[in-house]
Amino acid sequence: MNDLIFYTGYIFFSIVFYIPSLLGSQSWSGHRFSISKFLVVDAYNVFCIYIHMRYVERGVLPVVGEKDNDVLGWASFVMIFIHAVSTPMPWERKKLKFIGKYFKS
């Protein structure tokens, strides 16, 4: 049961830590784009990618230590690519409906 709680928490926190990247890429694209905003979101994404890559390669998490699971490894592998494509762009992105409702220009 303890492992199930950990696995659920890992997936949950992976999604929670992805939300700032998603919001930054959606709300700072287009005419609100700037190099400083791009660098902030990219630095955050690089940090998250580093954590996930370290888990995929070695099975090591920063606070927890060594945990080895194939399902969580695949989840981290997917999160690497999701973070890699979540970056603000100088052109206007198509807004997600639930985000566009809250961040109007």
XYZ file of N, CA, C and O in Angstrom:
420
model
N 0.818 -1.196 0.000
C 0.000 0.000 0.000
C 0.860 1.257 0.000
O 0.514 2.240 -0.607
N 1.999 1.206 0.677
C 2.879 2.356 0.741
C 3.406 2.724 -0.641
O 3.517 3.901 -0.971
N 3.740 1.719 -1.461
C 4.212 1.989 -2.815
C 3.121 2.598 -3.684
O 3.397 3.475 -4.498
N 1.897 2.157 -3.526
C 0.788 2.716 -4.297
C 0.613 4.199 -4.005
O 0.403 5.001 -4.920
N 0.739 4.594 -2.751
C 0.640 6.007 -2.382
C 1.788 6.790 -3.013
O 1.592 7.880 -3.542
N 2.984 6.223 -2.980
C 4.126 6.905 -3.583
C 3.951 7.067 -5.085
O 4.211 8.138 -5.639
N 3.520 6.013 -5.774
C 3.351 6.073 -7.222
C 2.276 7.077 -7.621
O 2.444 7.841 -8.567
N 1.184 7.079 -6.890
C 0.122 8.051 -7.159
C 0.617 9.468 -6.910
O 0.347 10.382 -7.697
N 1.344 9.653 -5.825
C 1.890 10.975 -5.520
C 2.894 11.436 -6.555
O 2.942 12.612 -6.914
N 3.710 10.524 -7.053
C 4.700 10.875 -8.072
C 4.017 11.367 -9.348
O 4.406 12.399 -9.906
N 3.017 10.642 -9.800
C 2.273 11.063 -11.000
C 1.571 12.393 -10.748
O 1.611 13.306 -11.587
N 0.935 12.528 -9.582
C 0.225 13.762 -9.245
C 1.176 14.954 -9.235
O 0.893 15.995 -9.836
N 2.315 14.830 -8.553
C 3.245 15.955 -8.475
C 3.947 16.220 -9.796
O 4.318 17.361 -10.074
N 4.113 15.211 -10.628
C 4.656 15.456 -11.967
C 3.709 16.346 -12.766
O 4.149 17.263 -13.461
N 2.421 16.092 -12.639
C 1.423 16.919 -13.329
C 1.356 18.306 -12.712
O 1.294 19.315 -13.419
N 1.388 18.391 -11.385
C 1.339 19.691 -10.703
C 2.536 20.553 -11.094
O 2.392 21.754 -11.336
N 3.732 19.956 -11.185
C 4.915 20.721 -11.571
C 4.947 21.028 -13.063
O 5.747 21.859 -13.500
N 4.082 20.412 -13.846
C 3.985 20.747 -15.261
C 3.072 21.962 -15.486
O 3.248 22.700 -16.449
N 2.131 22.191 -14.608
C 1.147 23.267 -14.787
C 1.802 24.644 -14.966
O 1.396 25.395 -15.864
N 2.816 25.062 -14.173
C 3.436 26.371 -14.442
C 4.058 26.470 -15.831
O 3.997 27.529 -16.474
N 4.607 25.391 -16.315
C 5.181 25.387 -17.658
C 4.089 25.563 -18.712
O 4.255 26.316 -19.668
N 2.990 24.875 -18.527
C 1.867 24.997 -19.454
C 1.297 26.409 -19.442
O 1.066 27.010 -20.493
N 1.086 26.953 -18.250
C 0.547 28.309 -18.154
C 1.501 29.332 -18.754
O 1.080 30.260 -19.441
N 2.795 29.172 -18.495
C 3.772 30.095 -19.062
C 3.820 30.031 -20.571
O 3.884 31.054 -21.250
N 3.755 28.838 -21.126
C 3.823 28.719 -22.577
C 2.548 29.213 -23.247
O 2.599 29.767 -24.338
N 1.427 29.041 -22.600
C 0.168 29.482 -23.193
C -0.057 30.990 -23.029
O -0.528 31.656 -23.946
N 0.269 31.542 -21.871
C -0.064 32.943 -21.633
C 1.035 33.912 -22.070
O 0.776 35.100 -22.218
N 2.263 33.447 -22.274
C 3.340 34.335 -22.679
C 3.747 34.151 -24.127
O 4.814 34.593 -24.534
N 2.939 33.540 -24.949
C 3.228 33.433 -26.378
C 2.530 34.565 -27.113
O 1.580 35.157 -26.621
N 3.015 34.846 -28.308
C 2.401 35.889 -29.123
C 2.941 37.264 -28.772
O 4.134 37.441 -28.570
N 2.052 38.246 -28.675
C 2.493 39.622 -28.427
C 3.013 39.830 -27.005
O 3.646 40.845 -26.725
N 2.786 38.906 -26.085
C 3.314 39.008 -24.718
C 4.665 38.305 -24.569
O 5.201 38.206 -23.478
N 5.223 37.833 -25.674
C 6.500 37.125 -25.655
C 7.641 38.097 -25.391
O 7.675 39.210 -25.905
N 8.577 37.683 -24.547
C 9.832 38.407 -24.367
C 10.917 37.380 -24.064
O 10.634 36.267 -23.617
N 12.144 37.780 -24.291
C 13.268 36.869 -24.070
C 13.371 36.490 -22.597
O 13.651 35.343 -22.261
N 13.127 37.437 -21.702
C 13.234 37.131 -20.272
C 12.185 36.104 -19.848
O 12.487 35.182 -19.068
N 10.969 36.233 -20.333
C 9.926 35.249 -20.015
C 10.280 33.887 -20.603
O 10.085 32.854 -19.968
N 10.812 33.898 -21.816
C 11.249 32.658 -22.459
C 12.317 31.961 -21.627
O 12.262 30.758 -21.403
N 13.298 32.738 -21.144
C 14.381 32.159 -20.368
C 13.909 31.618 -19.019
O 14.396 30.590 -18.553
N 12.947 32.292 -18.402
C 12.414 31.819 -17.124
C 11.706 30.479 -17.310
O 11.946 29.523 -16.562
N 10.836 30.400 -18.301
C 10.106 29.155 -18.543
C 11.065 28.053 -18.988
O 10.947 26.902 -18.539
N 12.035 28.393 -19.813
C 12.997 27.381 -20.253
C 13.882 26.889 -19.116
O 14.202 25.700 -19.058
N 14.290 27.770 -18.217
C 15.090 27.342 -17.063
C 14.285 26.385 -16.189
O 14.813 25.366 -15.713
N 13.019 26.701 -15.984
C 12.150 25.812 -15.204
C 12.007 24.455 -15.905
O 12.082 23.406 -15.261
N 11.805 24.479 -17.218
C 11.670 23.229 -17.975
C 12.953 22.408 -17.950
O 12.905 21.180 -17.826
N 14.099 23.056 -18.067
C 15.371 22.335 -18.031
C 15.565 21.669 -16.672
O 16.021 20.526 -16.584
N 15.201 22.363 -15.595
C 15.294 21.782 -14.259
C 14.398 20.547 -14.144
O 14.837 19.502 -13.653
N 13.153 20.656 -14.603
C 12.230 19.521 -14.539
C 12.700 18.370 -15.431
O 12.602 17.196 -15.044
N 13.210 18.689 -16.609
C 13.731 17.652 -17.504
C 14.915 16.947 -16.852
O 15.033 15.722 -16.930
N 15.777 17.702 -16.175
C 16.923 17.101 -15.494
C 16.461 16.110 -14.419
O 17.001 15.004 -14.316
N 15.467 16.492 -13.642
C 14.955 15.604 -12.589
C 14.394 14.324 -13.216
O 14.682 13.215 -12.747
N 13.601 14.468 -14.268
C 13.000 13.292 -14.903
C 14.052 12.428 -15.607
O 13.968 11.201 -15.567
N 15.036 13.056 -16.244
C 16.088 12.273 -16.902
C 16.919 11.492 -15.887
O 17.298 10.346 -16.134
N 17.172 12.128 -14.775
C 17.931 11.434 -13.726
C 17.155 10.227 -13.218
O 17.748 9.184 -12.930
N 15.840 10.369 -13.109
C 15.043 9.232 -12.664
C 15.030 8.120 -13.714
O 15.123 6.949 -13.380
N 14.915 8.489 -14.983
C 14.898 7.483 -16.046
C 16.239 6.747 -16.106
O 16.283 5.525 -16.243
N 17.343 7.477 -16.005
C 18.664 6.860 -16.133
C 19.065 6.051 -14.905
O 19.588 4.954 -15.028
N 18.858 6.617 -13.720
C 19.400 6.012 -12.498
C 18.357 5.529 -11.514
O 18.691 4.828 -10.563
N 17.121 5.962 -11.670
C 16.085 5.593 -10.705
C 16.225 6.338 -9.392
O 15.823 5.838 -8.345
N 16.775 7.557 -9.440
C 17.038 8.336 -8.228
C 16.204 9.605 -8.261
O 16.204 10.332 -9.246
N 15.502 9.868 -7.163
C 14.757 11.109 -6.982
C 15.479 11.960 -5.940
O 16.079 11.427 -5.004
N 15.414 13.294 -6.063
C 16.201 14.159 -5.183
C 15.941 13.962 -3.689
O 16.863 13.831 -2.915
N 14.728 13.928 -3.257
C 14.426 13.847 -1.828
C 14.248 12.412 -1.370
O 14.687 12.030 -0.284
N 13.652 11.587 -2.206
C 13.279 10.232 -1.827
C 14.458 9.282 -1.871
O 14.609 8.415 -1.013
N 15.289 9.418 -2.873
C 16.404 8.488 -3.041
C 16.125 7.535 -4.184
O 15.525 7.896 -5.190
N 16.522 6.299 -4.022
C 16.425 5.330 -5.103
C 15.073 4.623 -5.084
O 14.677 4.021 -4.098
N 14.349 4.744 -6.179
C 13.079 4.048 -6.394
C 13.089 3.552 -7.827
O 13.329 4.313 -8.748
N 12.839 2.302 -8.014
C 12.894 1.748 -9.356
C 11.531 1.161 -9.711
O 11.033 0.280 -9.009
N 10.943 1.685 -10.776
C 9.663 1.194 -11.252
C 9.565 1.512 -12.733
O 9.822 2.642 -13.152
N 9.151 0.535 -13.529
C 9.062 0.737 -14.977
C 7.961 1.718 -15.361
O 8.145 2.529 -16.264
N 6.836 1.655 -14.696
C 5.717 2.547 -15.029
C 6.103 3.992 -14.757
O 5.863 4.885 -15.581
N 6.729 4.254 -13.621
C 7.152 5.623 -13.310
C 8.283 6.062 -14.230
O 8.388 7.245 -14.565
N 9.101 5.140 -14.664
C 10.139 5.469 -15.637
C 9.550 5.926 -16.957
O 10.005 6.899 -17.548
N 8.523 5.232 -17.409
C 7.849 5.645 -18.644
C 7.111 6.969 -18.462
O 7.082 7.800 -19.378
N 6.528 7.173 -17.300
C 5.859 8.456 -17.029
C 6.875 9.593 -17.064
O 6.611 10.665 -17.636
N 8.041 9.385 -16.489
C 9.092 10.405 -16.531
C 9.594 10.620 -17.952
O 9.880 11.749 -18.350
N 9.699 9.550 -18.718
C 10.133 9.654 -20.104
C 9.160 10.527 -20.910
O 9.577 11.385 -21.684
N 7.882 10.344 -20.696
C 6.873 11.161 -21.375
C 6.948 12.609 -20.896
O 6.847 13.548 -21.700
N 7.148 12.808 -19.592
C 7.215 14.164 -19.048
C 8.419 14.933 -19.595
O 8.354 16.162 -19.722
N 9.491 14.245 -19.935
C 10.648 14.911 -20.546
C 10.225 15.597 -21.838
O 10.535 16.769 -22.071
N 9.500 14.890 -22.685
C 9.074 15.465 -23.962
C 7.989 16.515 -23.788
O 7.959 17.500 -24.523
N 7.117 16.317 -22.826
C 6.068 17.312 -22.589
C 6.688 18.628 -22.128
O 6.291 19.704 -22.590
N 7.660 18.566 -21.229
C 8.327 19.800 -20.795
C 9.132 20.418 -21.936
O 9.229 21.644 -22.026
N 9.699 19.595 -22.794
C 10.530 20.118 -23.880
C 9.729 20.942 -24.880
O 10.261 21.887 -25.466
N 8.478 20.619 -25.095
C 7.680 21.357 -26.078
C 6.859 22.476 -25.446
O 6.201 23.222 -26.169
N 6.899 22.628 -24.150
C 6.132 23.675 -23.468
C 7.015 24.889 -23.238
O 7.557 25.100 -22.159
N 7.138 25.691 -24.252
C 7.947 26.897 -24.169
C 7.222 28.023 -24.887
O 6.527 27.786 -25.877
N 7.321 29.259 -24.401
C 6.664 30.376 -25.087
C 7.266 30.610 -26.468
O 8.465 30.445 -26.666
N 6.412 30.987 -27.389
C 6.841 31.242 -28.763
C 6.478 32.667 -29.152
O 5.510 33.225 -28.643
N 7.238 33.271 -30.082
C 6.904 34.632 -30.506
C 5.590 34.719 -31.283
O 5.006 35.788 -31.392
N 5.141 33.617 -31.840
C 3.864 33.639 -32.535
C 2.763 33.218 -31.577
O 2.994 32.590 -30.554
N 1.557 33.560 -31.904
C 0.404 33.264 -31.050
C 0.067 31.786 -31.136
O -0.110 31.238 -32.211
N 0.003 31.143 -29.992
C -0.398 29.739 -29.940
C -1.909 29.649 -29.883
O -2.578 30.563 -29.423
N -2.407 28.539 -30.321
C -3.833 28.297 -30.163
C -4.095 28.072 -28.680
O -3.471 27.230 -28.045
N -4.991 28.850 -28.112
C -5.251 28.795 -26.678
C -6.091 27.582 -26.327
O -7.000 27.195 -27.058
N -5.762 26.999 -25.196
C -6.619 25.954 -24.646
C -7.842 26.639 -24.056
O -7.744 27.709 -23.482
N -8.988 26.041 -24.188
C -10.226 26.712 -23.797
C -10.244 27.109 -22.336
O -10.646 28.193 -21.985
N -9.776 26.247 -21.436
C -9.865 26.578 -20.022
C -8.817 27.607 -19.630
O -9.010 28.331 -18.669
N -7.716 27.738 -20.361
C -6.708 28.732 -20.044
C -7.072 30.074 -20.691
O -6.933 31.108 -20.077
N -7.538 30.051 -21.929
C -7.893 31.275 -22.617
C -9.007 32.049 -21.913
O -9.105 33.253 -22.012
N -9.835 31.352 -21.171
C -10.929 31.982 -20.442
C -10.383 32.864 -19.309
O -10.949 33.897 -19.006
N -9.262 32.475 -18.715
C -8.735 33.193 -17.558
C -7.643 34.186 -17.912
O -7.391 35.121 -17.160
N -6.974 34.006 -19.040
C -5.855 34.871 -19.422
C -6.179 35.550 -20.758
O -5.580 35.247 -21.780
N -7.070 36.484 -20.729
C -7.410 37.223 -21.964
C -6.489 38.424 -22.091
O -6.095 39.026 -21.121
N -6.207 38.770 -23.346
C -5.323 39.918 -23.555
C -6.074 41.221 -23.630
O -7.217 41.340 -23.744
